[in-house]
mmCIF file of C-alpha atoms in Angstrom:
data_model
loop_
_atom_site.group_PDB
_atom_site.id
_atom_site.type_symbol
_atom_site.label_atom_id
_atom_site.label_comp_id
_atom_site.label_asym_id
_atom_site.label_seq_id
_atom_site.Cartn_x
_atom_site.Cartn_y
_atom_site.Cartn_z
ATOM 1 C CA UNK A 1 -0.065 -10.125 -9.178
ATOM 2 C CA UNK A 2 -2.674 -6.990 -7.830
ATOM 3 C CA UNK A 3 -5.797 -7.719 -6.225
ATOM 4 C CA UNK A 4 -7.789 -4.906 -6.515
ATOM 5 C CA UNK A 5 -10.475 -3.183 -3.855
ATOM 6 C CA UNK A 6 -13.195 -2.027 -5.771
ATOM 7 C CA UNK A 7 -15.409 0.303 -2.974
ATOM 8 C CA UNK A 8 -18.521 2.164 -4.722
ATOM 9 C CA UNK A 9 -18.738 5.862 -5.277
ATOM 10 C CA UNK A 10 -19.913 7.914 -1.923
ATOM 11 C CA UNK A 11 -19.081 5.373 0.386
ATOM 12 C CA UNK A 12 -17.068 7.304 3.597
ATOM 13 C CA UNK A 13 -13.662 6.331 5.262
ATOM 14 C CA UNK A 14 -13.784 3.092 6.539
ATOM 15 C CA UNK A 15 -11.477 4.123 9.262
ATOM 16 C CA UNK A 16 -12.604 2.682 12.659
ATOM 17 C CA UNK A 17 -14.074 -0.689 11.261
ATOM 18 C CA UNK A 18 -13.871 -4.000 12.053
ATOM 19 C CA UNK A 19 -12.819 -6.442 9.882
ATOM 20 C CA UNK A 20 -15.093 -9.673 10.078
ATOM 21 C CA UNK A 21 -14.576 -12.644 7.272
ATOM 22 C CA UNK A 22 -13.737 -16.412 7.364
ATOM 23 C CA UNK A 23 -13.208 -18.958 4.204
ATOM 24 C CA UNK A 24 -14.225 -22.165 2.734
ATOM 25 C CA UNK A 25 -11.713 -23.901 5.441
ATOM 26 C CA UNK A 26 -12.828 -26.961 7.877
ATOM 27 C CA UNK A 27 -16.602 -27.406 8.205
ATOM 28 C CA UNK A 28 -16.600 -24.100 5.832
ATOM 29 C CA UNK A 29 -17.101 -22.518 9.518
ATOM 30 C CA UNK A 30 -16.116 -19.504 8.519
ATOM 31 C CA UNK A 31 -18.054 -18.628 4.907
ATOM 32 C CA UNK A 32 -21.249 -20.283 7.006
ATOM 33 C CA UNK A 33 -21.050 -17.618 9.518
ATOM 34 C CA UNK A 34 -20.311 -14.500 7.705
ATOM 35 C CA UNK A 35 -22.600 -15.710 5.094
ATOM 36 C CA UNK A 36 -25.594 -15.639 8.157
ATOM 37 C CA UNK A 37 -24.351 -12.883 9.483
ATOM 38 C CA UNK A 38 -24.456 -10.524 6.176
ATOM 39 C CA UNK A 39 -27.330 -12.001 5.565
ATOM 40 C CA UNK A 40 -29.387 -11.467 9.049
ATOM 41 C CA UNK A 41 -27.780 -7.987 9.582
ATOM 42 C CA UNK A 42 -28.716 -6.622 6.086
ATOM 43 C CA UNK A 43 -25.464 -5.784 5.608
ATOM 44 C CA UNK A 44 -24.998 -2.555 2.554
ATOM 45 C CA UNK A 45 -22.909 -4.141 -0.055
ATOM 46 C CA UNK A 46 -20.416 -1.185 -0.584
ATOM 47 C CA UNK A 47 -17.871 -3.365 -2.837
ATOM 48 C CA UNK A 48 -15.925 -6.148 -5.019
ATOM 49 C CA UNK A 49 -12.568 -7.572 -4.895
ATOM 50 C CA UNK A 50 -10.703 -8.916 -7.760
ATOM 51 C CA UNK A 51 -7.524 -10.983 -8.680
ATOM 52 C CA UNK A 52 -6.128 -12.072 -11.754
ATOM 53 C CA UNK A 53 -7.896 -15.630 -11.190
ATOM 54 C CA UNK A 54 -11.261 -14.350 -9.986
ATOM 55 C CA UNK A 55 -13.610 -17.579 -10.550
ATOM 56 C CA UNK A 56 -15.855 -17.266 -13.393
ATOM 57 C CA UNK A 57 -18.889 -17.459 -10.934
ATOM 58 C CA UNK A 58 -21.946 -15.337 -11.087
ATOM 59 C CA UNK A 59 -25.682 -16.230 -9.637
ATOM 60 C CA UNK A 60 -28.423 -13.762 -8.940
ATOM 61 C CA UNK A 61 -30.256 -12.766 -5.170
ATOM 62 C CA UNK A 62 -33.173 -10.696 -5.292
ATOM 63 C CA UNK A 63 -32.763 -9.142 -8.744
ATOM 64 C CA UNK A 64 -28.908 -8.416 -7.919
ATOM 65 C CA UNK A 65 -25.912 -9.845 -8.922
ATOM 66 C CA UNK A 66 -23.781 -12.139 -6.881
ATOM 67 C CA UNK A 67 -20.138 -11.873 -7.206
ATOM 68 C CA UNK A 68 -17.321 -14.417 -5.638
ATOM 69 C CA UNK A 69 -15.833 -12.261 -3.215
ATOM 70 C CA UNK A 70 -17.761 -8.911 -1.926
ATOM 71 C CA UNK A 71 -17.582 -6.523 0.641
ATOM 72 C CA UNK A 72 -20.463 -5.617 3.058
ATOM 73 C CA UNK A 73 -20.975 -2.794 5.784
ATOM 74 C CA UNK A 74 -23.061 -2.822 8.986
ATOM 75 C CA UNK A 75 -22.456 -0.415 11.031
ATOM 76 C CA UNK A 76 -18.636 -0.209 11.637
ATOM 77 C CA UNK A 77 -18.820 -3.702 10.943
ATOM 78 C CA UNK A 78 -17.332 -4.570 7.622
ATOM 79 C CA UNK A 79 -18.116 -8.475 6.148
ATOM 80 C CA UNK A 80 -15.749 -9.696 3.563
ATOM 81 C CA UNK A 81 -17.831 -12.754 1.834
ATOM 82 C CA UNK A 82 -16.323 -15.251 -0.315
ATOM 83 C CA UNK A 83 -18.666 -16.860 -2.062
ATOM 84 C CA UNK A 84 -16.274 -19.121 -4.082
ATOM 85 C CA UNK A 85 -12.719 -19.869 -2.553
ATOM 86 C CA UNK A 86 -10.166 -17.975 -3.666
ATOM 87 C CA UNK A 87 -8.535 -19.751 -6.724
ATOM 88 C CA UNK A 88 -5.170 -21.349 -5.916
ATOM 89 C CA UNK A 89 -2.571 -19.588 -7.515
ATOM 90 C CA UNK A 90 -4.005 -16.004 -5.962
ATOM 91 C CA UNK A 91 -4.877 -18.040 -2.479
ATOM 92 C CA UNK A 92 -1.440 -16.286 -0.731
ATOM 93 C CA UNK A 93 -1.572 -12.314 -2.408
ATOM 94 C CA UNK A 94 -5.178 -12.399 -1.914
ATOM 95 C CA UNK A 95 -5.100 -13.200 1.972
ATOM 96 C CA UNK A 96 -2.203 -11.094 2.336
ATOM 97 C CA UNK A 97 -3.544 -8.242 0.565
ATOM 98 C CA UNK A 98 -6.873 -8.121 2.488
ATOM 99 C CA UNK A 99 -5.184 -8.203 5.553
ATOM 100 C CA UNK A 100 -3.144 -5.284 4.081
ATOM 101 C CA UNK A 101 -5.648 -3.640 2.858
ATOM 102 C CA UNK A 102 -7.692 -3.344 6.418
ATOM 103 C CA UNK A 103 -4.326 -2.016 7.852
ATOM 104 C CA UNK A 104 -3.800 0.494 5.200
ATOM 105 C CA UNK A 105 -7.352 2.270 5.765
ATOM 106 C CA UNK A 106 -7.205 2.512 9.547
ATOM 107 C CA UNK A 107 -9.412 -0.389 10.566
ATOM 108 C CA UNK A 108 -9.112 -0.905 14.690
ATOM 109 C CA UNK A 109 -8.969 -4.833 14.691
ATOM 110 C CA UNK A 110 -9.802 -7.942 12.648
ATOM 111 C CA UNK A 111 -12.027 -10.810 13.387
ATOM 112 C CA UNK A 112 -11.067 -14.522 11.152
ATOM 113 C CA UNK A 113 -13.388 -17.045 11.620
ATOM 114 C CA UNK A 114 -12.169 -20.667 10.664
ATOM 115 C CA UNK A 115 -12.851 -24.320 12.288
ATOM 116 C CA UNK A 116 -10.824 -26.718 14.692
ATOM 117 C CA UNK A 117 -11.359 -30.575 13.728
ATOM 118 C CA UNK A 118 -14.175 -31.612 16.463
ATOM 119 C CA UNK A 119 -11.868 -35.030 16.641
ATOM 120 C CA UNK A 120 -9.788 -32.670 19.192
ATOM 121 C CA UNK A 121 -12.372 -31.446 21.664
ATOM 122 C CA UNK A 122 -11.483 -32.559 25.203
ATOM 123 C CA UNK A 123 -15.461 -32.572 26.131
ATOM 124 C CA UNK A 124 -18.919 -31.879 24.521
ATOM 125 C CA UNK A 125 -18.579 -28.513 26.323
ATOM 126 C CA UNK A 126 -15.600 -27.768 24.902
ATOM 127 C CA UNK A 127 -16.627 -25.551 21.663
ATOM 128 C CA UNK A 128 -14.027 -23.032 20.791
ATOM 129 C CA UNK A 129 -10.479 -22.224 20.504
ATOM 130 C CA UNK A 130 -8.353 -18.870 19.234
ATOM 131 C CA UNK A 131 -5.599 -17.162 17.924
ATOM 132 C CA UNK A 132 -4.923 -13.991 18.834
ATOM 133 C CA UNK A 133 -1.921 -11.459 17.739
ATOM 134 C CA UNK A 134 0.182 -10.388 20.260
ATOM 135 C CA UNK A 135 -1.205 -6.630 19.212
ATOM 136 C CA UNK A 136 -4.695 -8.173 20.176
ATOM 137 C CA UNK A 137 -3.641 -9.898 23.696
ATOM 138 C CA UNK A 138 -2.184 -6.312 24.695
ATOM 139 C CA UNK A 139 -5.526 -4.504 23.838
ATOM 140 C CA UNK A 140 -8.382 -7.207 24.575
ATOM 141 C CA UNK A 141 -9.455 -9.509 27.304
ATOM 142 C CA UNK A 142 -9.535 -13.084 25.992
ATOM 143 C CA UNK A 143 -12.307 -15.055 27.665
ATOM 144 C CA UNK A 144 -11.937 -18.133 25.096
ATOM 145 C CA UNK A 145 -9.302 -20.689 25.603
ATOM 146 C CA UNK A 146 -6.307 -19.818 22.851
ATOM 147 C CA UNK A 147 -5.399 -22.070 20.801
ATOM 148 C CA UNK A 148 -2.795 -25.216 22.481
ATOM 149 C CA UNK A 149 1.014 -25.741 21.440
ATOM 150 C CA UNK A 150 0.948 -28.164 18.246
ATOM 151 C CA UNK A 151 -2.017 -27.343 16.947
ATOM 152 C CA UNK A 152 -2.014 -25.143 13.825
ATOM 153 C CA UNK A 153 -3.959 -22.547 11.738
ATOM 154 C CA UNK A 154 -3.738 -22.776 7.820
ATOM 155 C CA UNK A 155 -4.840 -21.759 4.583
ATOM 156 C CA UNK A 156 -5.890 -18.359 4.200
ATOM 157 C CA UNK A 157 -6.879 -17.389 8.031
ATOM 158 C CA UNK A 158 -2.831 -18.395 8.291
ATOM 159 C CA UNK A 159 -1.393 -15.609 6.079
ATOM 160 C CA UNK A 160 -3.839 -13.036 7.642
ATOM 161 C CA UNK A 161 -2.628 -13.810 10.696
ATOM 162 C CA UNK A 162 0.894 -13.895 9.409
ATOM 163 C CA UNK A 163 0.243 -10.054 8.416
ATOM 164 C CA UNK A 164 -1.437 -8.971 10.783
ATOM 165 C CA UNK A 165 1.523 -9.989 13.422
ATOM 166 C CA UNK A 166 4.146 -8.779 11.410
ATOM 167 C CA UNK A 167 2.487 -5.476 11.287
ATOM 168 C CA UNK A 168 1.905 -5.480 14.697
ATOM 169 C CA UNK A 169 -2.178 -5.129 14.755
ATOM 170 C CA UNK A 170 -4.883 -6.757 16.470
ATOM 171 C CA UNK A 171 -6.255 -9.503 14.912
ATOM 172 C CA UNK A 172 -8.137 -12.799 16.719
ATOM 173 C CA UNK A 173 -9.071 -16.228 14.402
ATOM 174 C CA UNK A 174 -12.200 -17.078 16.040
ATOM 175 C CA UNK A 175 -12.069 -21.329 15.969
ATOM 176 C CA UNK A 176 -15.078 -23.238 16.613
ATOM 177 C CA UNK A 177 -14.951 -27.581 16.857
ATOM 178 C CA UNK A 178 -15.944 -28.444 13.477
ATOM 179 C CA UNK A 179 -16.866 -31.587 11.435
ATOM 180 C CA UNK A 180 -14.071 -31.865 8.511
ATOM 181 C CA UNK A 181 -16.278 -34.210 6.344
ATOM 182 C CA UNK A 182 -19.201 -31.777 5.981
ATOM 183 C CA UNK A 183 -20.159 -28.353 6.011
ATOM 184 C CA UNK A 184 -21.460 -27.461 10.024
ATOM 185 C CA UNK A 185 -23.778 -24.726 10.837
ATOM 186 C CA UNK A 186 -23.483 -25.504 14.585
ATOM 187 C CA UNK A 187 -20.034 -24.570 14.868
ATOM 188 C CA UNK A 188 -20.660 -21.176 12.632
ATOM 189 C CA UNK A 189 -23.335 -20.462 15.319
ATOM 190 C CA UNK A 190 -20.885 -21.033 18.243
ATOM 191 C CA UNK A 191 -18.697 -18.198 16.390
ATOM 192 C CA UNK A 192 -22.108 -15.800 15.416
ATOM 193 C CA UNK A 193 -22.788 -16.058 19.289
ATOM 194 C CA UNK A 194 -19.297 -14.908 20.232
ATOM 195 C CA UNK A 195 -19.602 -12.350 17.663
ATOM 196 C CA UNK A 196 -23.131 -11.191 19.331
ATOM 197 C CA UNK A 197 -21.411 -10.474 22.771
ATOM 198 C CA UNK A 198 -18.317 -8.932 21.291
ATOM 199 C CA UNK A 199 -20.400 -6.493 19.176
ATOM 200 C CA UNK A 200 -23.725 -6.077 20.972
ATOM 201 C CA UNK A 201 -25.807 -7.715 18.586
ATOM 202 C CA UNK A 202 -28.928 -10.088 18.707
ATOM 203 C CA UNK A 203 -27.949 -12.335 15.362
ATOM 204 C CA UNK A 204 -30.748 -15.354 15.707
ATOM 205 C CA UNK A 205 -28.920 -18.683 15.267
ATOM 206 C CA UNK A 206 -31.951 -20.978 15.249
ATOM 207 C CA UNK A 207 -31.381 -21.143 11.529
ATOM 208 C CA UNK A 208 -27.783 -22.684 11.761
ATOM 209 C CA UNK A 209 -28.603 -25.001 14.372
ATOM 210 C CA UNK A 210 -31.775 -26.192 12.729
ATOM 211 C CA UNK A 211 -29.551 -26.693 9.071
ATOM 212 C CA UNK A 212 -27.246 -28.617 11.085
ATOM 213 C CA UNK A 213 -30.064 -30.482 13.244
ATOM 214 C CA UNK A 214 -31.064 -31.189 9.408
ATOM 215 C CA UNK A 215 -27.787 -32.469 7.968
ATOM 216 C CA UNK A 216 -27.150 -35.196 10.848
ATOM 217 C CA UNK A 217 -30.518 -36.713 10.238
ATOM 218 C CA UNK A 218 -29.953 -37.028 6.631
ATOM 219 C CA UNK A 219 -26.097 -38.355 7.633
ATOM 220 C CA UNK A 220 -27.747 -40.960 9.718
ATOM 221 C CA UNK A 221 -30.386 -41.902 7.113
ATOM 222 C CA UNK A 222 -27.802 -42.506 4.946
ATOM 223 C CA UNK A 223 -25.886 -44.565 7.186
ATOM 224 C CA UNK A 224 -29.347 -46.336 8.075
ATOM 225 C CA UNK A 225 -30.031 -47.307 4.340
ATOM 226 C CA UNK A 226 -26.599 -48.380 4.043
ATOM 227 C CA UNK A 227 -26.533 -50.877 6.818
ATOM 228 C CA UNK A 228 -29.661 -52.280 5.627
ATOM 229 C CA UNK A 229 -28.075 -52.736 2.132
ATOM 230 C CA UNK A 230 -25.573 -54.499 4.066
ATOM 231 C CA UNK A 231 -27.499 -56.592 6.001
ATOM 232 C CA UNK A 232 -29.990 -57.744 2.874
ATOM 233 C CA UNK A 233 -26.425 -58.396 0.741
ATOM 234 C CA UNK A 234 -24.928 -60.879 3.729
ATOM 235 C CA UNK A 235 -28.603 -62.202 3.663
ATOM 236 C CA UNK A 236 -28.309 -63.146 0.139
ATOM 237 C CA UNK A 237 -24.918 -64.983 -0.110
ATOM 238 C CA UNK A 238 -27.114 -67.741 2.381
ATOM 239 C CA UNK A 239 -30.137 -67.887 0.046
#
């Protein structure tokens, strides 16, 4: 199976870049963040990626064509978006190939974003885990708790990080305390602000926070309208 790079005409070496993308994982942390991040940063689209199973997804954004999975450039930054999950049966080569594919044109280090089920946090101060390559330990100062014994990484973050150990290169899976019933802006802003210090950048995350402000109040009108219905059905078995 060949996933293929498309990269547009005139674009330079990508040498020296920084790989940043996350998936449609836990909380969809990861597409949530890159997705605000492209978006805020006004990222150049400068390519496509295709596999043999690429959904049959299209929308349009300002007079331009949205494809599933495309490939953005700030700076030396470079975004990989998914805007549909990969499909199943090209989950693995299309993981392992990306992470490939970053190695193969000289990137210096990649950045995974993904989410850690909030049921584990030890405190409400307690936002973030990671899971660096040993490649990445040797060249980086950590200042985020890594990620304890027992607890595991999967899906597509999990092959990356598979590849990128085995070929010895510096990789980190950013992990922010998630909700795994919902999508959750506030853990995608917990990784955009790590991402701000890391890079020097001034990403607002008053968006995220007020989407996720947004989404527990309509959670706990839901569960408001729902007790009520509860209440007024006991009511009516005594009537």
């Amino acid at each position: 199976m060949t996933v293929t790079f498309h990269i547009r005409n005139g674009i330079e070496s990508l040498k020296g870049s920084v790989l940043i993308t996350g998936f449609h994982g836990l909380g969809a942390t990861g597409y949530i963040s890159v997705k605000h991040m492209v978006t805020s940063l006004k990222a150049e689209l400068i390519g496509y990626i295709e596999t043999p199973n690429t959904p049959p997804f299209v929308t349009m954004d300002d007079e331009k064509l949205t494809l599933p999975f495309e490939i953005f450039r700030y700076g030396k930054l470079v975004f990989v978006l998914t805007e549909m999950p990969p499909h199943p049966r090209d989950r693995y080569e299309f993981s392992k190939s990306l992470a490939d594919w970053s190695i193969d044109n000289g990137f210096s280090s990649a950045y995974l974003v993904g989410g850690l089920d909030n049921r584990l946090k030890t405190s409400e101060e307690d936002k973030i885990r990671c899971a660096p390559t040993s490649r990445f330990l040797k060249e980086n100062k950590v200042d985020i708790p890594i990620l304890e014994r027992g607890l595991f990484v999967v899906g597509p973050l999990a092959t990356m990080l598979t590849r990128y150990e085995i070929r010895d290169f510096p990789a980190i899976a950013l992990l922010p305390y998630a909700n795994p019933a919902r999508p959750d802006p506030l853990a995608a802003s917990v990784a955009v602000d790590y991402l701000n210090k890391v890079f020097n950048l001034s990403i607002d995350v008053t968006q995220l926070i007020k989407d996720a402000q947004k989404i527990e109040a309509e959670i706990q009108e839901i569960a408001r309208r729902r007790q009520e219905r509860v209440k007024s059905e006991h009511r009516a078995m005594y009537i």
